[in-house]
């Protein structure tokens, strides 16, 4: 067996060569130079532990990427295709379909990538989602605003990473955005999703499905507004919920219900976002059939002692799963501690100061992705970090205290002119 990995991340956090070392045909990887260097890593000058490592400048050249992936799949008789990033799910699915390989196929990916189809499927299962529409014209958008009021949320129908997400709060702002989004005389738009604003705190449930059964899952809660990534100069904290929190079983049950409605593949990692409203409703925002972004992967690793991407990848390729061997029939991995992340976004200017490396024993991950003297641009994605850390603690309260303290240090020590 040989796995092809489509990888638009830095390499160090994803050692597929070690995770899948038992594959007799090894691992073939296509990696992105800009993501490797952006993560502060050196681009390898050889394949290392991989059967083949192809490094392209960027994954932005879709035609090149499709052609290279097809060539490698044919040349190395690939049996499994792994794609941990949202933007590569369809590419991986098309390869599986062409070569008759196991895993999620294009029709299945569509339910997770097309937010309109996703919400329709969830609603049909009795799961609450935000009121939404696909306005083809500015007048249709105005009619939606008249029915649901402001604020309103505009987003790409197939978007990810908060790219293109826009929240409008006033009539003037709405009209300015409509003028940008709907050019006079242009064809009807089918790619712009409009949603009523759902108040409340955003929660997320992350985990892994193996053999069609959820074996790892835990909820967390963002302590910041996801859409503010380009305007937020402060520390952004996100952390797990305690087992005793009343929200915990409700979120886990809702995530399970949503995954069932969307009918995912047998083995995959997932990320589900859910609003918890002031009147105590849970409203599903969206669900992804891929690992979570930011540093949520490291948070889950700290919580369970097992990396979710390693677990999902080994399950998909049919390798042994030692972490699950001790579980009884139908049981899930249980959390051993709480954890969370504190993040600082990149913002325009010249970096004059970066944080001192934290040395506390509860720091599970720490990274700075800029150097003094470097000139930064505005964050392009909600995961475009200047600094990030994952911390653990016996409970949520202590975890939040540690995260806030480190976040305050970050705010003081990071200096950008």
C-alpha positions as a LaTeX table, in Angstrom:
\begin{tabular}{lrrr}
\hline
Residue & $x$ (\AA) & $y$ (\AA) & $z$ (\AA) \\
\hline
Unk1 & 0.00 & 0.00 & 0.00 \\
Unk2 & 1.15 & 3.52 & $-0.81$ \\
Unk3 & $-0.39$ & 6.75 & 0.47 \\
Unk4 & $-0.34$ & 10.05 & $-1.43$ \\
Unk5 & $-0.56$ & 13.09 & 0.86 \\
Unk6 & $-1.61$ & 16.50 & $-0.51$ \\
Unk7 & $-0.05$ & 18.75 & 2.07 \\
Unk8 & $-0.32$ & 22.56 & 2.20 \\
Unk9 & 1.08 & 22.94 & 5.73 \\
Unk10 & 4.52 & 23.06 & 7.35 \\
Unk11 & 6.04 & 19.58 & 7.56 \\
Unk12 & 7.16 & 19.22 & 11.18 \\
Unk13 & 3.67 & 19.06 & 12.80 \\
Unk14 & 2.63 & 16.28 & 10.38 \\
Unk15 & 5.24 & 13.49 & 10.31 \\
Unk16 & 3.35 & 11.20 & 7.96 \\
Unk17 & 6.56 & 9.31 & 7.24 \\
Unk18 & 6.58 & 8.15 & 10.88 \\
Unk19 & 2.82 & 7.91 & 11.34 \\
Unk20 & 2.46 & 5.60 & 8.33 \\
Unk21 & 5.86 & 3.90 & 8.47 \\
Unk22 & 4.27 & 0.43 & 8.29 \\
Unk23 & 2.89 & 0.98 & 4.78 \\
Unk24 & 4.87 & $-1.36$ & 2.56 \\
Unk25 & 4.76 & 1.11 & $-0.34$ \\
Unk26 & 5.62 & 4.14 & 1.79 \\
Unk27 & 4.28 & 7.69 & 1.63 \\
Unk28 & 4.41 & 10.01 & $-1.38$ \\
Unk29 & 3.87 & 13.68 & $-0.55$ \\
Unk30 & 3.27 & 16.91 & $-2.45$ \\
Unk31 & 4.18 & 19.84 & $-0.19$ \\
Unk32 & 4.08 & 23.63 & $-0.56$ \\
Unk33 & 7.31 & 25.61 & $-0.28$ \\
Unk34 & 5.53 & 28.78 & 0.85 \\
Unk35 & 3.81 & 26.94 & 3.71 \\
Unk36 & 7.00 & 25.19 & 4.82 \\
Unk37 & 8.98 & 28.43 & 4.89 \\
Unk38 & 6.04 & 30.31 & 6.39 \\
Unk39 & 6.16 & 27.87 & 9.29 \\
Unk40 & 9.80 & 28.74 & 9.92 \\
Unk41 & 11.12 & 25.47 & 8.50 \\
Unk42 & 13.86 & 24.71 & 6.00 \\
Unk43 & 12.73 & 23.07 & 2.78 \\
Unk44 & 14.20 & 19.54 & 2.72 \\
Unk45 & 16.88 & 18.89 & 0.11 \\
Unk46 & 15.82 & 15.27 & $-0.26$ \\
Unk47 & 12.91 & 12.91 & 0.39 \\
Unk48 & 13.92 & 12.10 & 3.95 \\
Unk49 & 11.61 & 9.35 & 5.23 \\
Unk50 & 9.24 & 9.68 & 2.28 \\
Unk51 & 9.23 & 7.44 & $-0.75$ \\
Unk52 & 8.88 & 10.62 & $-2.81$ \\
Unk53 & 8.66 & 14.27 & $-1.72$ \\
Unk54 & 7.67 & 16.82 & $-4.36$ \\
Unk55 & 7.85 & 20.44 & $-3.20$ \\
Unk56 & 5.99 & 22.97 & $-5.36$ \\
Unk57 & 6.26 & 26.72 & $-4.81$ \\
Unk58 & 2.61 & 27.09 & $-3.87$ \\
Unk59 & $-0.66$ & 25.18 & $-4.09$ \\
Unk60 & $-2.26$ & 28.16 & $-5.84$ \\
Unk61 & $-1.53$ & 26.68 & $-9.27$ \\
Unk62 & $-4.50$ & 24.32 & $-9.42$ \\
Unk63 & $-3.68$ & 22.95 & $-12.87$ \\
Unk64 & $-0.11$ & 22.07 & $-11.90$ \\
Unk65 & $-1.27$ & 20.45 & $-8.68$ \\
Unk66 & $-3.91$ & 18.34 & $-10.42$ \\
Unk67 & $-1.43$ & 17.17 & $-13.03$ \\
Unk68 & 1.31 & 16.34 & $-10.51$ \\
Unk69 & $-1.07$ & 14.48 & $-8.20$ \\
Unk70 & $-2.35$ & 12.39 & $-11.10$ \\
Unk71 & 1.17 & 11.57 & $-12.29$ \\
Unk72 & 2.34 & 10.52 & $-8.83$ \\
Unk73 & $-0.78$ & 8.44 & $-8.20$ \\
Unk74 & $-0.19$ & 6.54 & $-11.45$ \\
Unk75 & 3.58 & 6.22 & $-11.10$ \\
Unk76 & 3.53 & 4.92 & $-7.53$ \\
Unk77 & 0.31 & 2.89 & $-7.77$ \\
Unk78 & $-1.18$ & 4.84 & $-4.89$ \\
Unk79 & $-3.81$ & 3.00 & $-2.82$ \\
Unk80 & $-4.90$ & 5.84 & $-0.51$ \\
Unk81 & $-5.11$ & 9.63 & $-0.90$ \\
Unk82 & $-4.90$ & 11.83 & 2.20 \\
Unk83 & $-5.84$ & 15.53 & 2.15 \\
Unk84 & $-5.93$ & 17.31 & 5.54 \\
Unk85 & $-6.83$ & 20.75 & 4.12 \\
Unk86 & $-10.30$ & 21.88 & 3.06 \\
Unk87 & $-9.06$ & 23.20 & $-0.28$ \\
Unk88 & $-7.79$ & 19.75 & $-1.33$ \\
Unk89 & $-10.82$ & 17.60 & $-0.45$ \\
Unk90 & $-12.28$ & 17.60 & $-3.96$ \\
Unk91 & $-8.87$ & 16.98 & $-5.55$ \\
Unk92 & $-8.34$ & 13.94 & $-3.35$ \\
Unk93 & $-11.88$ & 12.72 & $-3.98$ \\
Unk94 & $-11.48$ & 12.93 & $-7.75$ \\
Unk95 & $-8.29$ & 10.87 & $-7.57$ \\
Unk96 & $-10.04$ & 8.22 & $-5.46$ \\
Unk97 & $-12.90$ & 8.11 & $-7.93$ \\
Unk98 & $-10.60$ & 7.83 & $-10.97$ \\
Unk99 & $-8.53$ & 4.98 & $-9.51$ \\
Unk100 & $-11.28$ & 3.23 & $-7.54$ \\
Unk101 & $-9.68$ & 3.96 & $-4.17$ \\
Unk102 & $-11.35$ & 3.93 & $-0.75$ \\
Unk103 & $-12.39$ & 7.10 & 1.02 \\
Unk104 & $-14.63$ & 10.08 & 0.46 \\
Unk105 & $-15.73$ & 10.61 & $-3.15$ \\
Unk106 & $-16.78$ & 13.91 & $-4.81$ \\
Unk107 & $-20.49$ & 13.46 & $-4.05$ \\
Unk108 & $-19.69$ & 13.01 & $-0.37$ \\
Unk109 & $-17.29$ & 15.95 & $-0.28$ \\
Unk110 & $-19.98$ & 18.17 & $-1.78$ \\
Unk111 & $-22.22$ & 17.85 & 1.28 \\
Unk112 & $-19.43$ & 19.16 & 3.49 \\
Unk113 & $-18.05$ & 21.82 & 1.12 \\
Unk114 & $-21.27$ & 23.33 & $-0.29$ \\
Unk115 & $-22.71$ & 25.22 & 2.66 \\
Unk116 & $-26.15$ & 25.43 & 1.06 \\
Unk117 & $-26.46$ & 21.67 & 0.51 \\
Unk118 & $-25.01$ & 21.11 & 3.97 \\
Unk119 & $-27.61$ & 23.32 & 5.65 \\
Unk120 & $-30.42$ & 21.71 & 3.64 \\
Unk121 & $-29.32$ & 18.24 & 4.76 \\
Unk122 & $-29.02$ & 19.38 & 8.39 \\
Unk123 & $-32.43$ & 21.05 & 8.35 \\
Unk124 & $-33.99$ & 17.92 & 6.87 \\
Unk125 & $-32.62$ & 16.04 & 9.89 \\
Unk126 & $-34.28$ & 18.52 & 12.27 \\
Unk127 & $-31.05$ & 20.34 & 13.15 \\
Unk128 & $-31.27$ & 24.11 & 13.53 \\
Unk129 & $-29.13$ & 26.26 & 11.24 \\
Unk130 & $-29.13$ & 30.01 & 10.60 \\
Unk131 & $-31.76$ & 31.37 & 8.18 \\
Unk132 & $-29.97$ & 31.68 & 4.87 \\
Unk133 & $-30.35$ & 32.38 & 1.16 \\
Unk134 & $-28.43$ & 32.48 & $-2.11$ \\
Unk135 & $-29.22$ & 35.96 & $-3.41$ \\
Unk136 & $-28.71$ & 36.20 & $-7.14$ \\
Unk137 & $-29.16$ & 39.98 & $-7.13$ \\
Unk138 & $-28.80$ & 42.93 & $-4.79$ \\
Unk139 & $-32.59$ & 43.24 & $-4.56$ \\
Unk140 & $-32.87$ & 39.63 & $-3.37$ \\
Unk141 & $-30.30$ & 40.40 & $-0.69$ \\
Unk142 & $-32.27$ & 43.50 & 0.37 \\
Unk143 & $-35.45$ & 41.41 & 0.60 \\
Unk144 & $-33.61$ & 38.94 & 2.87 \\
Unk145 & $-32.41$ & 41.86 & 5.03 \\
Unk146 & $-35.97$ & 43.17 & 5.29 \\
Unk147 & $-37.15$ & 39.77 & 6.56 \\
Unk148 & $-34.33$ & 39.05 & 8.98 \\
Unk149 & $-32.85$ & 42.43 & 9.89 \\
Unk150 & $-29.25$ & 43.35 & 10.60 \\
Unk151 & $-26.52$ & 42.23 & 11.20 \\
Unk152 & $-26.17$ & 39.93 & 8.18 \\
Unk153 & $-23.34$ & 37.58 & 7.27 \\
Unk154 & $-21.98$ & 37.22 & 3.72 \\
Unk155 & $-19.68$ & 34.30 & 2.95 \\
Unk156 & $-18.52$ & 32.21 & 0.02 \\
Unk157 & $-20.73$ & 29.20 & $-0.61$ \\
Unk158 & $-17.65$ & 26.96 & $-0.56$ \\
Unk159 & $-15.36$ & 29.15 & 1.56 \\
Unk160 & $-12.98$ & 28.21 & 4.37 \\
Unk161 & $-10.64$ & 29.92 & 6.82 \\
Unk162 & $-13.03$ & 32.92 & 7.12 \\
Unk163 & $-11.76$ & 34.12 & 3.72 \\
Unk164 & $-14.31$ & 36.52 & 2.23 \\
Unk165 & $-16.53$ & 36.45 & 5.30 \\
Unk166 & $-18.20$ & 39.81 & 5.88 \\
Unk167 & $-20.57$ & 40.89 & 8.66 \\
Unk168 & $-22.60$ & 44.02 & 7.85 \\
Unk169 & $-24.23$ & 45.87 & 10.71 \\
Unk170 & $-25.74$ & 49.02 & 9.17 \\
Unk171 & $-27.85$ & 49.87 & 6.13 \\
Unk172 & $-25.06$ & 52.02 & 4.68 \\
Unk173 & $-22.56$ & 49.18 & 5.10 \\
Unk174 & $-25.01$ & 46.78 & 3.48 \\
Unk175 & $-25.45$ & 49.03 & 0.45 \\
Unk176 & $-21.70$ & 49.46 & 0.04 \\
Unk177 & $-21.20$ & 45.72 & 0.14 \\
Unk178 & $-24.04$ & 45.08 & $-2.31$ \\
Unk179 & $-22.48$ & 47.56 & $-4.73$ \\
Unk180 & $-19.23$ & 45.57 & $-4.55$ \\
Unk181 & $-20.85$ & 42.13 & $-4.71$ \\
Unk182 & $-23.43$ & 42.72 & $-7.46$ \\
Unk183 & $-22.11$ & 44.64 & $-10.45$ \\
Unk184 & $-24.82$ & 46.26 & $-12.61$ \\
Unk185 & $-25.75$ & 44.03 & $-15.53$ \\
Unk186 & $-23.75$ & 41.05 & $-14.24$ \\
Unk187 & $-25.13$ & 37.50 & $-14.32$ \\
Unk188 & $-27.01$ & 36.14 & $-11.35$ \\
Unk189 & $-24.66$ & 35.06 & $-8.58$ \\
Unk190 & $-24.79$ & 31.51 & $-7.26$ \\
Unk191 & $-21.67$ & 31.54 & $-5.10$ \\
Unk192 & $-22.56$ & 34.04 & $-2.36$ \\
Unk193 & $-24.28$ & 32.76 & 0.77 \\
Unk194 & $-26.23$ & 35.18 & 2.93 \\
Unk195 & $-27.09$ & 34.28 & 6.52 \\
Unk196 & $-28.99$ & 35.90 & 9.35 \\
Unk197 & $-26.63$ & 36.75 & 12.19 \\
Unk198 & $-26.74$ & 34.28 & 15.09 \\
Unk199 & $-25.77$ & 35.90 & 18.40 \\
Unk200 & $-23.79$ & 34.05 & 21.03 \\
Unk201 & $-20.49$ & 32.32 & 21.55 \\
Unk202 & $-19.09$ & 30.00 & 18.88 \\
Unk203 & $-18.27$ & 26.48 & 20.05 \\
Unk204 & $-16.63$ & 23.71 & 18.08 \\
Unk205 & $-16.49$ & 19.94 & 18.35 \\
Unk206 & $-13.46$ & 18.15 & 16.93 \\
Unk207 & $-12.69$ & 14.50 & 16.61 \\
Unk208 & $-12.18$ & 11.37 & 14.56 \\
Unk209 & $-14.51$ & 8.75 & 13.09 \\
Unk210 & $-13.16$ & 5.21 & 12.63 \\
Unk211 & $-15.15$ & 2.53 & 10.88 \\
Unk212 & $-18.18$ & 4.79 & 10.82 \\
Unk213 & $-18.10$ & 5.31 & 14.59 \\
Unk214 & $-16.93$ & 8.39 & 16.48 \\
Unk215 & $-13.99$ & 7.31 & 18.67 \\
Unk216 & $-12.59$ & 10.75 & 19.57 \\
Unk217 & $-14.58$ & 13.94 & 20.11 \\
Unk218 & $-14.48$ & 16.94 & 22.42 \\
Unk219 & $-16.01$ & 20.43 & 22.48 \\
Unk220 & $-14.22$ & 23.75 & 22.85 \\
Unk221 & $-15.33$ & 27.36 & 22.86 \\
Unk222 & $-13.77$ & 30.31 & 21.06 \\
Unk223 & $-13.34$ & 33.28 & 23.38 \\
Unk224 & $-13.09$ & 35.63 & 20.40 \\
Unk225 & $-14.89$ & 36.49 & 17.18 \\
Unk226 & $-13.58$ & 34.36 & 14.31 \\
Unk227 & $-14.34$ & 37.01 & 11.69 \\
Unk228 & $-12.17$ & 39.65 & 13.43 \\
Unk229 & $-8.86$ & 38.03 & 12.45 \\
Unk230 & $-7.73$ & 41.01 & 10.36 \\
Unk231 & $-8.61$ & 43.62 & 12.98 \\
Unk232 & $-7.78$ & 41.93 & 16.29 \\
Unk233 & $-4.39$ & 42.98 & 17.72 \\
Unk234 & $-4.87$ & 41.11 & 21.00 \\
Unk235 & $-4.51$ & 37.55 & 22.26 \\
Unk236 & $-7.19$ & 35.17 & 21.00 \\
Unk237 & $-8.05$ & 32.35 & 23.40 \\
Unk238 & $-9.85$ & 29.09 & 22.60 \\
Unk239 & $-10.19$ & 26.24 & 25.08 \\
Unk240 & $-11.95$ & 22.98 & 25.85 \\
Unk241 & $-15.06$ & 22.60 & 27.99 \\
Unk242 & $-14.89$ & 20.62 & 31.22 \\
Unk243 & $-16.63$ & 17.21 & 31.31 \\
Unk244 & $-18.96$ & 18.62 & 33.97 \\
Unk245 & $-20.04$ & 21.59 & 31.84 \\
Unk246 & $-23.73$ & 21.18 & 30.89 \\
Unk247 & $-22.86$ & 22.18 & 27.33 \\
Unk248 & $-20.41$ & 19.32 & 26.86 \\
Unk249 & $-22.88$ & 16.42 & 26.41 \\
Unk250 & $-25.24$ & 18.61 & 24.36 \\
Unk251 & $-22.51$ & 19.61 & 21.93 \\
Unk252 & $-21.20$ & 16.06 & 21.62 \\
Unk253 & $-24.70$ & 14.74 & 20.90 \\
Unk254 & $-25.42$ & 17.48 & 18.34 \\
Unk255 & $-22.13$ & 16.85 & 16.54 \\
Unk256 & $-22.96$ & 13.15 & 16.34 \\
Unk257 & $-26.39$ & 13.95 & 14.93 \\
Unk258 & $-24.92$ & 16.33 & 12.33 \\
Unk259 & $-22.27$ & 13.82 & 11.23 \\
Unk260 & $-24.98$ & 11.23 & 10.77 \\
Unk261 & $-27.05$ & 13.60 & 8.65 \\
Unk262 & $-24.09$ & 14.39 & 6.38 \\
Unk263 & $-23.13$ & 10.73 & 5.94 \\
Unk264 & $-19.34$ & 11.06 & 5.99 \\
Unk265 & $-16.86$ & 8.35 & 4.98 \\
Unk266 & $-15.88$ & 5.46 & 7.24 \\
Unk267 & $-12.62$ & 7.00 & 8.52 \\
Unk268 & $-12.00$ & 10.74 & 8.83 \\
Unk269 & $-11.31$ & 13.66 & 11.13 \\
Unk270 & $-14.00$ & 16.33 & 11.54 \\
Unk271 & $-14.52$ & 19.89 & 12.74 \\
Unk272 & $-18.03$ & 21.14 & 13.59 \\
Unk273 & $-18.84$ & 24.75 & 14.52 \\
Unk274 & $-21.92$ & 25.50 & 16.63 \\
Unk275 & $-23.40$ & 28.73 & 18.00 \\
Unk276 & $-24.54$ & 28.75 & 21.62 \\
Unk277 & $-27.14$ & 31.51 & 21.71 \\
Unk278 & $-28.05$ & 33.77 & 24.68 \\
Unk279 & $-31.39$ & 31.90 & 24.94 \\
Unk280 & $-29.49$ & 28.57 & 25.21 \\
Unk281 & $-30.10$ & 27.20 & 21.71 \\
Unk282 & $-27.47$ & 25.31 & 19.74 \\
Unk283 & $-27.35$ & 26.34 & 16.08 \\
Unk284 & $-25.00$ & 24.52 & 13.71 \\
Unk285 & $-22.85$ & 26.87 & 11.65 \\
Unk286 & $-21.04$ & 24.30 & 9.50 \\
Unk287 & $-19.28$ & 20.93 & 9.57 \\
Unk288 & $-16.03$ & 19.95 & 7.84 \\
Unk289 & $-14.83$ & 16.44 & 6.96 \\
Unk290 & $-11.19$ & 17.26 & 7.67 \\
Unk291 & $-9.02$ & 18.00 & 10.71 \\
Unk292 & $-9.50$ & 21.30 & 12.49 \\
Unk293 & $-7.29$ & 24.25 & 11.68 \\
Unk294 & $-5.38$ & 26.69 & 13.88 \\
Unk295 & $-3.67$ & 24.64 & 16.62 \\
Unk296 & $-6.78$ & 22.65 & 17.53 \\
Unk297 & $-4.97$ & 19.49 & 16.41 \\
Unk298 & $-2.36$ & 20.00 & 19.12 \\
Unk299 & $-5.11$ & 20.82 & 21.63 \\
Unk300 & $-6.77$ & 17.46 & 20.93 \\
Unk301 & $-3.42$ & 15.71 & 21.19 \\
Unk302 & $-2.93$ & 17.23 & 24.64 \\
Unk303 & $-6.48$ & 16.30 & 25.70 \\
Unk304 & $-6.38$ & 12.66 & 24.55 \\
Unk305 & $-2.67$ & 11.84 & 24.22 \\
Unk306 & $-3.30$ & 10.86 & 20.58 \\
Unk307 & $-2.83$ & 13.06 & 17.50 \\
Unk308 & $-6.17$ & 13.17 & 15.63 \\
Unk309 & $-4.56$ & 13.33 & 12.18 \\
Unk310 & $-2.34$ & 10.34 & 12.96 \\
Unk311 & $-5.35$ & 8.39 & 14.24 \\
Unk312 & $-7.49$ & 9.25 & 11.21 \\
Unk313 & $-4.67$ & 8.54 & 8.73 \\
Unk314 & $-3.81$ & 5.17 & 10.25 \\
Unk315 & $-7.49$ & 4.18 & 10.34 \\
Unk316 & $-7.99$ & 5.18 & 6.70 \\
Unk317 & $-4.95$ & 3.21 & 5.54 \\
Unk318 & $-5.91$ & 0.13 & 7.58 \\
Unk319 & $-3.01$ & 0.22 & 10.04 \\
Unk320 & $-3.15$ & $-0.87$ & 13.67 \\
Unk321 & $-4.71$ & 1.59 & 16.13 \\
Unk322 & $-3.01$ & 1.01 & 19.49 \\
Unk323 & $-4.85$ & 3.95 & 21.08 \\
Unk324 & $-8.18$ & 2.19 & 20.53 \\
Unk325 & $-7.09$ & $-1.35$ & 21.42 \\
Unk326 & $-7.82$ & $-0.82$ & 25.11 \\
Unk327 & $-11.34$ & 0.50 & 24.53 \\
Unk328 & $-14.41$ & $-1.65$ & 24.98 \\
Unk329 & $-17.01$ & $-2.15$ & 22.26 \\
Unk330 & $-18.57$ & 1.19 & 21.33 \\
Unk331 & $-16.37$ & 3.19 & 23.74 \\
Unk332 & $-14.65$ & 6.48 & 22.97 \\
Unk333 & $-11.32$ & 7.86 & 24.05 \\
Unk334 & $-11.70$ & 9.76 & 27.30 \\
Unk335 & $-9.98$ & 13.11 & 27.95 \\
Unk336 & $-7.06$ & 13.00 & 30.34 \\
Unk337 & $-6.74$ & 16.79 & 30.76 \\
Unk338 & $-8.09$ & 20.07 & 29.42 \\
Unk339 & $-6.21$ & 22.24 & 26.94 \\
Unk340 & $-6.49$ & 25.35 & 24.81 \\
Unk341 & $-4.67$ & 27.69 & 22.46 \\
Unk342 & $-3.67$ & 31.34 & 22.59 \\
Unk343 & $-3.04$ & 33.03 & 19.25 \\
Unk344 & $-1.71$ & 36.33 & 17.95 \\
Unk345 & $-2.59$ & 37.31 & 14.40 \\
Unk346 & $-0.17$ & 38.82 & 11.91 \\
Unk347 & $-0.81$ & 42.49 & 11.21 \\
Unk348 & 0.78 & 45.05 & 8.87 \\
Unk349 & 4.09 & 46.55 & 9.94 \\
Unk350 & 7.69 & 45.82 & 10.80 \\
Unk351 & 8.34 & 43.31 & 13.59 \\
Unk352 & 10.46 & 44.87 & 16.34 \\
Unk353 & 9.92 & 42.38 & 19.15 \\
Unk354 & 8.81 & 38.75 & 19.48 \\
Unk355 & 7.81 & 36.78 & 22.60 \\
Unk356 & 10.30 & 35.09 & 24.90 \\
Unk357 & 9.88 & 31.32 & 24.61 \\
Unk358 & 7.66 & 30.11 & 27.47 \\
Unk359 & 9.23 & 27.34 & 29.54 \\
Unk360 & 6.35 & 26.25 & 31.77 \\
Unk361 & 5.87 & 22.45 & 31.77 \\
Unk362 & 2.24 & 22.78 & 30.65 \\
Unk363 & 3.22 & 24.37 & 27.32 \\
Unk364 & 2.41 & 21.63 & 24.78 \\
Unk365 & 3.28 & 23.68 & 21.68 \\
Unk366 & 4.82 & 27.07 & 20.98 \\
Unk367 & 5.66 & 28.77 & 17.74 \\
Unk368 & 6.56 & 32.23 & 16.41 \\
Unk369 & 6.13 & 32.73 & 12.68 \\
Unk370 & 7.98 & 36.01 & 12.11 \\
Unk371 & 11.40 & 37.44 & 12.87 \\
Unk372 & 12.55 & 40.87 & 14.09 \\
Unk373 & 12.94 & 43.14 & 11.10 \\
Unk374 & 10.45 & 41.22 & 8.98 \\
Unk375 & 7.77 & 43.30 & 7.27 \\
Unk376 & 4.33 & 41.74 & 7.61 \\
Unk377 & 1.15 & 42.13 & 5.61 \\
Unk378 & $-2.40$ & 41.85 & 6.86 \\
Unk379 & $-3.51$ & 38.34 & 7.84 \\
Unk380 & $-4.97$ & 36.59 & 4.81 \\
Unk381 & $-6.59$ & 33.70 & 6.70 \\
Unk382 & $-7.97$ & 33.15 & 10.18 \\
Unk383 & $-4.98$ & 30.81 & 10.69 \\
Unk384 & $-2.34$ & 33.36 & 9.64 \\
Unk385 & $-0.63$ & 33.58 & 13.04 \\
Unk386 & 2.32 & 35.57 & 14.29 \\
Unk387 & 2.55 & 33.49 & 17.47 \\
Unk388 & 0.68 & 30.48 & 18.82 \\
Unk389 & 0.82 & 28.32 & 21.93 \\
Unk390 & $-1.08$ & 25.32 & 23.24 \\
Unk391 & $-1.32$ & 24.89 & 27.01 \\
Unk392 & $-2.81$ & 22.15 & 29.18 \\
Unk393 & $-4.21$ & 22.01 & 32.72 \\
Unk394 & $-6.22$ & 19.67 & 34.95 \\
Unk395 & $-9.40$ & 21.69 & 34.37 \\
Unk396 & $-10.81$ & 24.47 & 32.21 \\
Unk397 & $-10.55$ & 27.18 & 34.87 \\
Unk398 & $-6.82$ & 26.68 & 35.36 \\
Unk399 & $-6.30$ & 26.26 & 31.65 \\
Unk400 & $-7.95$ & 29.61 & 30.92 \\
Unk401 & $-5.89$ & 31.31 & 33.64 \\
Unk402 & $-2.68$ & 30.03 & 32.05 \\
Unk403 & $-3.79$ & 30.99 & 28.55 \\
Unk404 & $-4.76$ & 34.52 & 29.60 \\
Unk405 & $-1.45$ & 35.02 & 31.40 \\
Unk406 & 0.57 & 33.94 & 28.37 \\
Unk407 & $-1.67$ & 36.01 & 26.11 \\
Unk408 & $-0.93$ & 39.10 & 28.20 \\
Unk409 & 2.79 & 38.37 & 27.79 \\
Unk410 & 2.36 & 38.06 & 24.05 \\
Unk411 & 0.60 & 41.41 & 23.88 \\
Unk412 & 3.45 & 43.07 & 25.77 \\
Unk413 & 6.39 & 41.37 & 24.08 \\
Unk414 & 5.19 & 41.50 & 20.45 \\
Unk415 & 6.08 & 44.87 & 18.99 \\
Unk416 & 5.08 & 45.83 & 15.44 \\
Unk417 & 5.70 & 49.30 & 14.03 \\
\hline
\end{tabular}
